[in-house]
Tab-separated table of C-alpha atoms in Angstrom:
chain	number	residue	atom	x	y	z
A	24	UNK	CA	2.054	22.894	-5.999
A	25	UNK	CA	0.054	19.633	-4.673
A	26	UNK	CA	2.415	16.747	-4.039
A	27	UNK	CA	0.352	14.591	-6.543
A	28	UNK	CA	1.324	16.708	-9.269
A	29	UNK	CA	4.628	14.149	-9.508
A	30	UNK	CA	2.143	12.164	-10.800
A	31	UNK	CA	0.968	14.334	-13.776
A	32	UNK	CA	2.892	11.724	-16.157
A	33	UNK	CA	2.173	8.378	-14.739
A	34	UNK	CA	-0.355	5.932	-16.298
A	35	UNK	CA	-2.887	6.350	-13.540
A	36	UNK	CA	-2.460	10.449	-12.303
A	37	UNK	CA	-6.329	11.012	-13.811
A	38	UNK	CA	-7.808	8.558	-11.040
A	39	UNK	CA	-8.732	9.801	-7.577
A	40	UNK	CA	-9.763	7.111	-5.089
A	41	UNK	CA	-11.138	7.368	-1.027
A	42	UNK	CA	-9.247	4.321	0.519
A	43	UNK	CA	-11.589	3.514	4.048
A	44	UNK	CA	-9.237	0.196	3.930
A	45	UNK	CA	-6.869	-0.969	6.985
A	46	UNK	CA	-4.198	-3.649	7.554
A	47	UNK	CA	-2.953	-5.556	4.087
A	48	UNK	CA	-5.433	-6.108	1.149
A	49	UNK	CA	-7.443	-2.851	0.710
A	50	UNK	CA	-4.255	-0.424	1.412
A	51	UNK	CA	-1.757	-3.228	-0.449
A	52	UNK	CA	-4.440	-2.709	-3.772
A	53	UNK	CA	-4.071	1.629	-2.855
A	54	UNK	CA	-0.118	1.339	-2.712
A	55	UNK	CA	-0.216	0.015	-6.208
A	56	UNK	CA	-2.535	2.259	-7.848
A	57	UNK	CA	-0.612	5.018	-5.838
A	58	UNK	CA	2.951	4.017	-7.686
A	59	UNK	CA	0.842	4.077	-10.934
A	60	UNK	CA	-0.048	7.525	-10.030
A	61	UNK	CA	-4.047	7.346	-8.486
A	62	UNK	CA	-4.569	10.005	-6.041
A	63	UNK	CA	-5.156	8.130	-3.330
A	64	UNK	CA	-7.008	9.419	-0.239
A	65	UNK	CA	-6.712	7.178	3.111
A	66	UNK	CA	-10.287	8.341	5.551
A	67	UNK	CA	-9.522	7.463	8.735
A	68	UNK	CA	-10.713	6.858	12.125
A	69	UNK	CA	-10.020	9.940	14.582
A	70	UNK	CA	-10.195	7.199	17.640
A	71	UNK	CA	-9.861	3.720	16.397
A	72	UNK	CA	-6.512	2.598	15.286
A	73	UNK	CA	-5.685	1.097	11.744
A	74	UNK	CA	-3.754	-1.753	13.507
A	75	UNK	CA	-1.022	-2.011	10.852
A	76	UNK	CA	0.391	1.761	12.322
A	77	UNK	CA	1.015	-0.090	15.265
A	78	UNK	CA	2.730	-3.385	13.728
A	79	UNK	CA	6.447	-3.549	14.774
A	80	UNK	CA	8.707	-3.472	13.943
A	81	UNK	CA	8.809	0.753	14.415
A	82	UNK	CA	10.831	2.894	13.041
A	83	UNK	CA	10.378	5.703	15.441
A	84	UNK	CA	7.082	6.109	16.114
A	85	UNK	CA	6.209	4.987	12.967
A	86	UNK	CA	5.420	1.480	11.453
A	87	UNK	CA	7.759	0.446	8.550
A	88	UNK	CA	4.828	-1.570	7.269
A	89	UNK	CA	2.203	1.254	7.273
A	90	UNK	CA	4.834	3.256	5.645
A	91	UNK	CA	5.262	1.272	2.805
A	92	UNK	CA	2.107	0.067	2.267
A	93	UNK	CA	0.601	3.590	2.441
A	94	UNK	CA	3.172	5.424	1.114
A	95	UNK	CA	1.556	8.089	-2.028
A	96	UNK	CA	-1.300	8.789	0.071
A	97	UNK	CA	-2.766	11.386	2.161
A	98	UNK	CA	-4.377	11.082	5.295
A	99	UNK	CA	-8.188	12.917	6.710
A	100	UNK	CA	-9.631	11.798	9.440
A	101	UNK	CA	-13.661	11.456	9.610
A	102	UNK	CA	-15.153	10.322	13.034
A	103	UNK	CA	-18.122	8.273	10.548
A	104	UNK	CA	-20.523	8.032	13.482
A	105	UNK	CA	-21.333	11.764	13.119
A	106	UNK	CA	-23.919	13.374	10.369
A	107	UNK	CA	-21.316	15.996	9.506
A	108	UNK	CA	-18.853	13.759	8.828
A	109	UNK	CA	-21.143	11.574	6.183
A	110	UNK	CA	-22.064	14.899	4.466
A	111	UNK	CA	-17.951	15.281	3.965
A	112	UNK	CA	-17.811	11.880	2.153
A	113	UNK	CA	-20.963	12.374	0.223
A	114	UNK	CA	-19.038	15.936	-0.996
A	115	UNK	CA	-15.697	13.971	-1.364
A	116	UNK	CA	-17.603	11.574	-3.966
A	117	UNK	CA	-18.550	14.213	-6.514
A	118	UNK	CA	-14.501	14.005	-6.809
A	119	UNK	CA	-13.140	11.268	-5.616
A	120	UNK	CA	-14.932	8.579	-8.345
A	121	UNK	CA	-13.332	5.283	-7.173
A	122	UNK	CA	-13.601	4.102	-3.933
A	123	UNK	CA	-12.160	1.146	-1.724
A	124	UNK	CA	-13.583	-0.172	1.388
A	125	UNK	CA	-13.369	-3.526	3.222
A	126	UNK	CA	-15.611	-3.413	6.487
A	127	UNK	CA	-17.924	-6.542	7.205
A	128	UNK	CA	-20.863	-6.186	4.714
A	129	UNK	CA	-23.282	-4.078	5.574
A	130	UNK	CA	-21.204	-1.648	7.616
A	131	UNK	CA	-21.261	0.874	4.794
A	132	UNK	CA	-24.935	0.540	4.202
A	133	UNK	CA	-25.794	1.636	8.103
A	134	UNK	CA	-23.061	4.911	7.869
A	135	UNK	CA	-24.862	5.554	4.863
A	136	UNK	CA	-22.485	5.185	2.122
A	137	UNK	CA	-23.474	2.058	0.748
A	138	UNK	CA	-23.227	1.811	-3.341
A	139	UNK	CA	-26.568	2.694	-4.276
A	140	UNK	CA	-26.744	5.701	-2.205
A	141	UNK	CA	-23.236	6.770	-3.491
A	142	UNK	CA	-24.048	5.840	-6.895
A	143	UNK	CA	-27.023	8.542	-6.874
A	144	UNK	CA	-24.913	11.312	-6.245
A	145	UNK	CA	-22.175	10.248	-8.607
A	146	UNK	CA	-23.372	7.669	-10.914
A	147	UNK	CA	-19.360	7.376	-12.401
A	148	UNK	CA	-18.585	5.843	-9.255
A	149	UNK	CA	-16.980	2.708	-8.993
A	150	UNK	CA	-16.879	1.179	-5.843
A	151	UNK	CA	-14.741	-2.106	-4.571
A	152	UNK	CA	-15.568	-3.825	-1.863
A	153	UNK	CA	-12.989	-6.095	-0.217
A	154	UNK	CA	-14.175	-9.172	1.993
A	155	UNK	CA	-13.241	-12.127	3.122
A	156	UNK	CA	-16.554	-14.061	1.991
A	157	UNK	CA	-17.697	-11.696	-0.545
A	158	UNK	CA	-21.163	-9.609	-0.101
A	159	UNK	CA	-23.300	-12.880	-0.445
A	160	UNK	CA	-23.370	-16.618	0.331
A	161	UNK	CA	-23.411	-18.040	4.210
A	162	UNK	CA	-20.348	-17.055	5.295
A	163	UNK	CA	-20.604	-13.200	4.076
A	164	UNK	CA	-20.442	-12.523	8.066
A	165	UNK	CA	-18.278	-14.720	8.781
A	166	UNK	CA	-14.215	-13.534	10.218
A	167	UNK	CA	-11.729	-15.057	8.484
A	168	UNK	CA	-7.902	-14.530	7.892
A	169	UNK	CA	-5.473	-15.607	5.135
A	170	UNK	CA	-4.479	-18.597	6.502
A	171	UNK	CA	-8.589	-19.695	6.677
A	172	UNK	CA	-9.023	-18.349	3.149
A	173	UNK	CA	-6.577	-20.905	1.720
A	174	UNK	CA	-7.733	-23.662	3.839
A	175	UNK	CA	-11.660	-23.166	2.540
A	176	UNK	CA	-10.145	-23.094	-0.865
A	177	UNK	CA	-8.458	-26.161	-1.025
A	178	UNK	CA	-4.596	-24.687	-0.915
A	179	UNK	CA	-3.860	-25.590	2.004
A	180	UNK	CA	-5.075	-29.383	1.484
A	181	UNK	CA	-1.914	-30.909	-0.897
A	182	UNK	CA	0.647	-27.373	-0.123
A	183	UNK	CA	2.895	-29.100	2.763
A	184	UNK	CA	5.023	-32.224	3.672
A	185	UNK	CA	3.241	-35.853	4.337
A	186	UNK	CA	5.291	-36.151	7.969
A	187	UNK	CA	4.019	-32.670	8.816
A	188	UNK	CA	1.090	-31.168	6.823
A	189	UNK	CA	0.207	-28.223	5.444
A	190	UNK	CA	2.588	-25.018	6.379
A	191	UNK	CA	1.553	-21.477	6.636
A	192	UNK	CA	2.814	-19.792	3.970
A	193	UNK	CA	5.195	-16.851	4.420
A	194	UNK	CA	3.964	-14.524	2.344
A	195	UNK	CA	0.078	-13.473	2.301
A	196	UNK	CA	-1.125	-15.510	-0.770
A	197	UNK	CA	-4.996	-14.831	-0.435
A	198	UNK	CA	-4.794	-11.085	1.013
A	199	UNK	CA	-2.570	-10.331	-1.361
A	200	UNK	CA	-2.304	-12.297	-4.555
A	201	UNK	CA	-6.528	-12.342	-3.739
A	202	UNK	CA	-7.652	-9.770	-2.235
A	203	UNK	CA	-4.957	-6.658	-3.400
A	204	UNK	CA	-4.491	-7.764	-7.150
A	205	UNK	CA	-7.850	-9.046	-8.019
A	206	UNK	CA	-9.302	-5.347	-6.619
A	207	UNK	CA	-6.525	-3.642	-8.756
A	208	UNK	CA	-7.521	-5.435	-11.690
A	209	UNK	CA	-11.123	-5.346	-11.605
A	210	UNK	CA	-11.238	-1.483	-10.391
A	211	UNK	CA	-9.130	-0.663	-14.099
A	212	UNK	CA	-11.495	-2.993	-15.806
A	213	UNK	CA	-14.298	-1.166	-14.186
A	214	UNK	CA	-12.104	2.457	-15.468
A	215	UNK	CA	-12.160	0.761	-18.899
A	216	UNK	CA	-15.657	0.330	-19.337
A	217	UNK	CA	-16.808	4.077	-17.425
A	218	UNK	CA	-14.818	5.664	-20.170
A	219	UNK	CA	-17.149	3.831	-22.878
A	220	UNK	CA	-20.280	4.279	-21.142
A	221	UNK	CA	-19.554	6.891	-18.247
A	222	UNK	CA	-21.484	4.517	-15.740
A	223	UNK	CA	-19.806	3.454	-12.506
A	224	UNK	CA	-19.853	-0.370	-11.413
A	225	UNK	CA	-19.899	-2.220	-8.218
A	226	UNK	CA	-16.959	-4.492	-7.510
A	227	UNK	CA	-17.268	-7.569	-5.089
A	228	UNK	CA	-14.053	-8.976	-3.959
A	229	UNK	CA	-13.732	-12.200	-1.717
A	230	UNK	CA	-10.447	-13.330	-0.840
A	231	UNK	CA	-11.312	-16.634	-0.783
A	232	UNK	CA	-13.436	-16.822	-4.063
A	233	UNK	CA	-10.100	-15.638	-5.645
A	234	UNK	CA	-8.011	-18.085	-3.137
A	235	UNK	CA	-10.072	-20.475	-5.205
A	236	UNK	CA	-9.892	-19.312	-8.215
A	237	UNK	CA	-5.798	-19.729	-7.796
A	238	UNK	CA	-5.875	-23.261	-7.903
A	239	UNK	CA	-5.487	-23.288	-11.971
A	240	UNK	CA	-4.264	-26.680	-12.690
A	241	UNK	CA	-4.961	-28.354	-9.664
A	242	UNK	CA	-8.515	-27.690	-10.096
A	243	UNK	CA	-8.638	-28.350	-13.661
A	244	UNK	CA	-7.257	-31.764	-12.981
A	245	UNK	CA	-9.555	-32.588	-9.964
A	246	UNK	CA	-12.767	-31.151	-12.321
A	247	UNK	CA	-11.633	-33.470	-15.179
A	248	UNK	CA	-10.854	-36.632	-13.274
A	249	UNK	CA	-12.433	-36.556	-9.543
A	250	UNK	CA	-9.377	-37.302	-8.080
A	251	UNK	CA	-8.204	-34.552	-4.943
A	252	UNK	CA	-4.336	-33.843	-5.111
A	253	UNK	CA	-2.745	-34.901	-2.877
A	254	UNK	CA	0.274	-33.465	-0.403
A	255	UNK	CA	3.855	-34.183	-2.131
A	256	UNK	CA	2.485	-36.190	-4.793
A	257	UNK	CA	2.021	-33.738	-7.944
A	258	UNK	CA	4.727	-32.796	-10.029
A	259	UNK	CA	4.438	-29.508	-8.571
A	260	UNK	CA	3.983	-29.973	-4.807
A	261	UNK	CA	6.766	-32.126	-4.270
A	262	UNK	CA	5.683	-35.274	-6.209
A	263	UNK	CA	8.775	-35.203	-7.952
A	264	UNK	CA	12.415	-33.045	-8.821
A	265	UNK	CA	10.437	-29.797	-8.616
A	266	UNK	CA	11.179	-29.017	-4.838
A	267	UNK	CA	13.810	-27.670	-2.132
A	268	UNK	CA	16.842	-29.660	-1.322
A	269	UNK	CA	18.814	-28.909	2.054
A	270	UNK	CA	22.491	-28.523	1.672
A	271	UNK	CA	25.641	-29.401	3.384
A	272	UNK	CA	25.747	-26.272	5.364
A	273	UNK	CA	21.591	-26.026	6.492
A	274	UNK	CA	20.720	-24.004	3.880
A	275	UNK	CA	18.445	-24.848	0.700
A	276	UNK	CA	18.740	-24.950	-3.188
A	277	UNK	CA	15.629	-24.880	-5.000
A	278	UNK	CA	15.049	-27.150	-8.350
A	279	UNK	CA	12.439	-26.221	-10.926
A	280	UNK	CA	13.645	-28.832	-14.059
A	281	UNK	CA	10.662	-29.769	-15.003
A	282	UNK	CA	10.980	-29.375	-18.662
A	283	UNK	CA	13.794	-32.278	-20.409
A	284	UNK	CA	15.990	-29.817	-21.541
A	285	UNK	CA	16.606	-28.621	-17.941
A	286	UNK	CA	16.245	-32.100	-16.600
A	287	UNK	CA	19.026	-32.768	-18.915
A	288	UNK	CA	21.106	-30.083	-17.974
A	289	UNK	CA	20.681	-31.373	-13.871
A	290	UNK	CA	20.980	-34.698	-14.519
A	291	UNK	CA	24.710	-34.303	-16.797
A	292	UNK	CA	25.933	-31.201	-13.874
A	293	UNK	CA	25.411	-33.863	-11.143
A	294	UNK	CA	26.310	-36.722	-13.147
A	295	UNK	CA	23.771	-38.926	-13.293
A	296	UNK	CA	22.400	-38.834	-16.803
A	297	UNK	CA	20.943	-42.600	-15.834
A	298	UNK	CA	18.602	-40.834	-13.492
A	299	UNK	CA	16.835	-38.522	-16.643
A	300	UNK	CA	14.304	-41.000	-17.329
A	301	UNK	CA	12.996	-41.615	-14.135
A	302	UNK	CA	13.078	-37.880	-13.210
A	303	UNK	CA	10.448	-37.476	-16.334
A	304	UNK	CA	8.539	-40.774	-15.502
A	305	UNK	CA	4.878	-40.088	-15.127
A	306	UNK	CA	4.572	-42.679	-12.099
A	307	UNK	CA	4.967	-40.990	-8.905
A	308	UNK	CA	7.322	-43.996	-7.765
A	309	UNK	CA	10.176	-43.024	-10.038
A	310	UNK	CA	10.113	-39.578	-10.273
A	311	UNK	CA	10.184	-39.996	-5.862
A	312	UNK	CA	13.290	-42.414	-6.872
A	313	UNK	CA	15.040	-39.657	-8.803
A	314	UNK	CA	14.098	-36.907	-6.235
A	315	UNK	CA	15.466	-38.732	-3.049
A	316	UNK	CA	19.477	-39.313	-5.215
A	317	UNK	CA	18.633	-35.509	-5.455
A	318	UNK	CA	18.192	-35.487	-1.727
A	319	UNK	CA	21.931	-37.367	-1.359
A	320	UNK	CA	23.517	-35.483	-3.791
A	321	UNK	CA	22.816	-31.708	-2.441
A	322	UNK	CA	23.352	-32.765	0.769
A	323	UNK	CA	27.149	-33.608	-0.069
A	324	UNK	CA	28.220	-29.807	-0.622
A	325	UNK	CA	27.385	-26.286	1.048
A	326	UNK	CA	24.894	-23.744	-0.943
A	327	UNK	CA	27.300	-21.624	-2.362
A	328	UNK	CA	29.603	-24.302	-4.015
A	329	UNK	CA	26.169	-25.593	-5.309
A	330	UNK	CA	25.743	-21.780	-6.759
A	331	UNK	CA	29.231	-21.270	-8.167
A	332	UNK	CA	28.289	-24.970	-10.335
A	333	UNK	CA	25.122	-24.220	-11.446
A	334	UNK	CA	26.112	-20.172	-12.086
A	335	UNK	CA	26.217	-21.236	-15.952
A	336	UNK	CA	23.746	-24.110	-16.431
A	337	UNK	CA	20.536	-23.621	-17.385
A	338	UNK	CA	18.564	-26.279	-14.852
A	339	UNK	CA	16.657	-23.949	-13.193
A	340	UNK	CA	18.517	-24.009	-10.139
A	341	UNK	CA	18.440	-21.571	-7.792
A	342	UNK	CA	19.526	-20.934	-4.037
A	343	UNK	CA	16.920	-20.130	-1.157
A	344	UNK	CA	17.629	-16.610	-0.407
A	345	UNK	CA	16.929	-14.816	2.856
A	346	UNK	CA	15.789	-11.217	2.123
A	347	UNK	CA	18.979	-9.667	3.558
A	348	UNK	CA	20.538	-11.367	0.673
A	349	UNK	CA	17.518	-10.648	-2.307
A	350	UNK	CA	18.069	-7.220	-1.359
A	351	UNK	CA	21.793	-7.508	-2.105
A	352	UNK	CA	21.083	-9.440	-5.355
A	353	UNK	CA	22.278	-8.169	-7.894
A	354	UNK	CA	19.099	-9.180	-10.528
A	355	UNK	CA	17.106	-7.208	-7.982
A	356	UNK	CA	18.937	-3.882	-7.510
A	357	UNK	CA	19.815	-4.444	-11.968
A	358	UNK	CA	15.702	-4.127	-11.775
A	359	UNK	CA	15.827	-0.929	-9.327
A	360	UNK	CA	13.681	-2.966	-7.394
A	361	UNK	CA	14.305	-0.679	-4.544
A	362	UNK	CA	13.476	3.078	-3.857
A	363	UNK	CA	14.143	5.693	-1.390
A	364	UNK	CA	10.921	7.325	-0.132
A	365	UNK	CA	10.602	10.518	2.526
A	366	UNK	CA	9.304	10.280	5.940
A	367	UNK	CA	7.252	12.706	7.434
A	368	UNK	CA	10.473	14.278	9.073
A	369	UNK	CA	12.032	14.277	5.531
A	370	UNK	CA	14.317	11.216	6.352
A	371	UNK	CA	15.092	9.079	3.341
A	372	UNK	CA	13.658	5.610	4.128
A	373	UNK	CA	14.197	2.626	1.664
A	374	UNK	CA	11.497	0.204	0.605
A	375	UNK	CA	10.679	-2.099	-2.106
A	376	UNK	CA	9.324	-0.717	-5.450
A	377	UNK	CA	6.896	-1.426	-7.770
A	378	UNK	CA	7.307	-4.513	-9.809
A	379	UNK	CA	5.259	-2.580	-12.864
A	380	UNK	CA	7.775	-1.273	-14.843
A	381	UNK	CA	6.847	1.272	-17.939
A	382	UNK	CA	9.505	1.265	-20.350
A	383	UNK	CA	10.965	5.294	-20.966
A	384	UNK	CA	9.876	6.544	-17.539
A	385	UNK	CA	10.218	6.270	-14.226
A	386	UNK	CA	8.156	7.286	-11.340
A	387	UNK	CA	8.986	7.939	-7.583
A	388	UNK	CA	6.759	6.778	-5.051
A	389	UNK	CA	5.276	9.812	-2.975
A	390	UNK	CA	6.161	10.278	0.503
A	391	UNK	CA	6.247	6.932	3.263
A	392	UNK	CA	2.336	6.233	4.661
A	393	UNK	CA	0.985	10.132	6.397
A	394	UNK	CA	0.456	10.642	9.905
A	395	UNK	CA	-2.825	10.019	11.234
A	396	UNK	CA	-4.951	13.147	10.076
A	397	UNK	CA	-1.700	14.821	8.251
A	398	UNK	CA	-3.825	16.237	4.976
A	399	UNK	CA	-7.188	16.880	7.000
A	400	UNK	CA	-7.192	20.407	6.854
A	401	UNK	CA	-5.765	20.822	3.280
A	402	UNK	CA	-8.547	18.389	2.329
A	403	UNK	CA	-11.320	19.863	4.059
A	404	UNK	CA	-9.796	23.824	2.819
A	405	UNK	CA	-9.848	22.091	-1.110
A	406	UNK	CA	-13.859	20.705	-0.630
A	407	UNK	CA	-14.305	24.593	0.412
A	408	UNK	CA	-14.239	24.946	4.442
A	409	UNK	CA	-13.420	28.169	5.762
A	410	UNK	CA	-10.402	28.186	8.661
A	411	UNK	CA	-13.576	28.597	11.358
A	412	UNK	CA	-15.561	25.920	9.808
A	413	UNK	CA	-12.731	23.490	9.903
A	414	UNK	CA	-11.916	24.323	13.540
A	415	UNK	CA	-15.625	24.337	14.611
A	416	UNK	CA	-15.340	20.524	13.241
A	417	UNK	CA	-12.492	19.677	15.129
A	418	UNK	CA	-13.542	20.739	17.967
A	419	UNK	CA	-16.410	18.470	17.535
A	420	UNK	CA	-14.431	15.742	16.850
A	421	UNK	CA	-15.900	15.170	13.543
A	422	UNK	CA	-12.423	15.357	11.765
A	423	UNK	CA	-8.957	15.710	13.085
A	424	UNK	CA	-4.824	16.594	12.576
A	425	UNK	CA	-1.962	16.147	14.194
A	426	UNK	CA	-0.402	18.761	16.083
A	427	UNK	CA	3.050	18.370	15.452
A	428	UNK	CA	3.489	17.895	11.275
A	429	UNK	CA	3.137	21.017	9.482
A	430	UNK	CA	0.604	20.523	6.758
């Protein structure tokens, strides 16, 4: 029995996808058709290293990144520089209808597997491509990272303090929230339509088109009056109650009473129901009047005597969490927003779950991300390779396993 056959219920166990993705976005976008139950097939590089099985920290040998964020998938190695090895792809595509790929543009064109070429030997195919800059425009060469993607887009310009800037962000807003989600979403539009017209599409995702796109209201506001925000000056950035306030003890409560009834509820918990009108004020001066009592206030106990008075009152008042604690939390683990996935060895690893959840079933992740190679020859047996033929091609290096897992 095939290990995708865990699947056979989930929403997505009909979709079979080649993932030639590395690092965050591409495999991030894989991980969460995998937990929706795509069969998801990694091709890798016999002799140059996705980077993120090599970002610590390790578990083992193993990197506890790579094995989350490739968990559900297998693993065959193609060596794309040889003939053979584009013939295996081009054989994998009569199959394998959706695929995922986020070299430099133009990469895929020169192995050969560009869209149009792909698209003639499977016309269902829909094919994502996953870019910084997108596949047009001046800067579709250009390298770029997350933190260059928000900057371009304007994020990065009021997200910060006055005294100190703009901050990097902790989490990966325009891989992730740009580059992984958008690529989800338009691959199952593209699904949607193929089932009404049984034509493929090509998908063209730039991380900082959709960096852009993220700036909802703050763009809708500059568009409408010509005026840039500006850093801790909107009612959102900072510009007012909505914002983090350190406590007695170093640590940090965060306040989201925008609305009056929370406002309300703040201002009567703290005691200072003369400070409710300024705290809705729509000049900047008094709501920054209101916010800096805030500043006093919090300051004058430690975070969890803050939590214990605010466990009842709905303000919208909640304490900055490291993610020792989250995981500990109980709205988290009442969410089973936790699983236990298998390593390689069989070793029951824990890592966070999906956030999708579909009422009256639940589905298990498949195992943590393969070993380099771990599926090639069960791969290359299912596309019809005899034992010889397989071995002839390892031996030319055109695909490879690893010696040690058992397949």
């Amino acid at each position: 029995m095939k290990w995708w056959f865990l699947y056979m219920a989930a929403p997505l166990s009909s979709l079979k996808i080649l993932d030639f993705s590395t690092l965050l976005p591409g495999p991030c976008a894989t991980m969460m058709l995998a937990d929706m139950g795509a069969q998801v097939l990694r091709i890798e590089s016999p002799t140059r290293t996705d980077l993120l099985r090599v970002v610590p920290p390790m578990v083992g040998e193993v990197s506890a990144s790579h094995a989350y964020l490739n968990r559900g998938k297998r693993s065959l190695t193609l060596d794309l520089k040889q003939p053979q090895a584009i013939d295996i792809v081009r054989k994998l595509i009569l199959e394998y209808d959706i695929l995922v790929e986020q070299f430099r543009p133009g990469v895929m064109q020169r192995l050969g597997l560009d869209y149009e070429t792909l698209k003639a030997i499977n016309p269902r195919l829909i094919y994502c491509s996953i870019t910084g800059y997108g596949q047009s425009g001046p800067y579709r060469d250009r390298p770029g990272h997350d933190i260059n993607y928000l900057a371009l887009a304007g994020v990065s310009s009021y997200s910060g303090r006055v005294e100190s800037g703009p901050a990097p962000f902790g989490v990966q807003t325009a891989d992730v929230a740009g580059g992984s989600h958008h690529a989800v979403m338009g691959i199952l539009a593209a699904v949607v339509q193929r089932q009404l017209n049984d034509e493929g599409r090509r998908i063209d995702i730039s991380m900082s088109d959709a960096a852009l796109s993220m700036n909802h209201m703050a763009m809708a506001g500059y568009l409408a009056t010509g005026e840039d925000p500006q850093l801790e000056a909107e009612i959102l950035n900072g510009g007012g109650c909505y914002d983090y306030y350190r406590t007695q003890d170093g640590r940090y409560l965060s306040v989201g009473a925008l609305e009056p009834q929370f406002a309300e509820a703040l201002c009567r918990t703290l005691e200072i129901p003369h400070m409710l009108a300024l705290m809705l004020s729509p000049r900047e001066q008094d709501r920054q009047a209101s916010k800096q009592k805030l500043v006093e206030i919090f300051l004058g106990k430690t975070l969890a005597e803050w939590e214990r008075i605010f466990a009842s009152v709905d303000a919208c008042v909640e304490p900055v969490l490291t993610l020792s604690e989250a995981e500990k939390h109980p709205h988290f683990n009442g969410r089973e927003m936790f699983c236990q996935v298998s390593d390689a060895e069989g070793v029951s690893r824990k890592q966070l779950a999906s956030p999708i959840k579909f009422e009256g079933d639940a589905f298990v992740p498949g195992r943590a991300g393969a070993a380099l190679g771990q599926h090639s020859r069960e791969v290359l047996t299912e596309l019809g390779f005899s034992d010889d033929e397989i071995n002839a091609l390892m031996e030319q290096g055109v695909a490879s396993s690893p010696k040690r897992l058992s397949q």
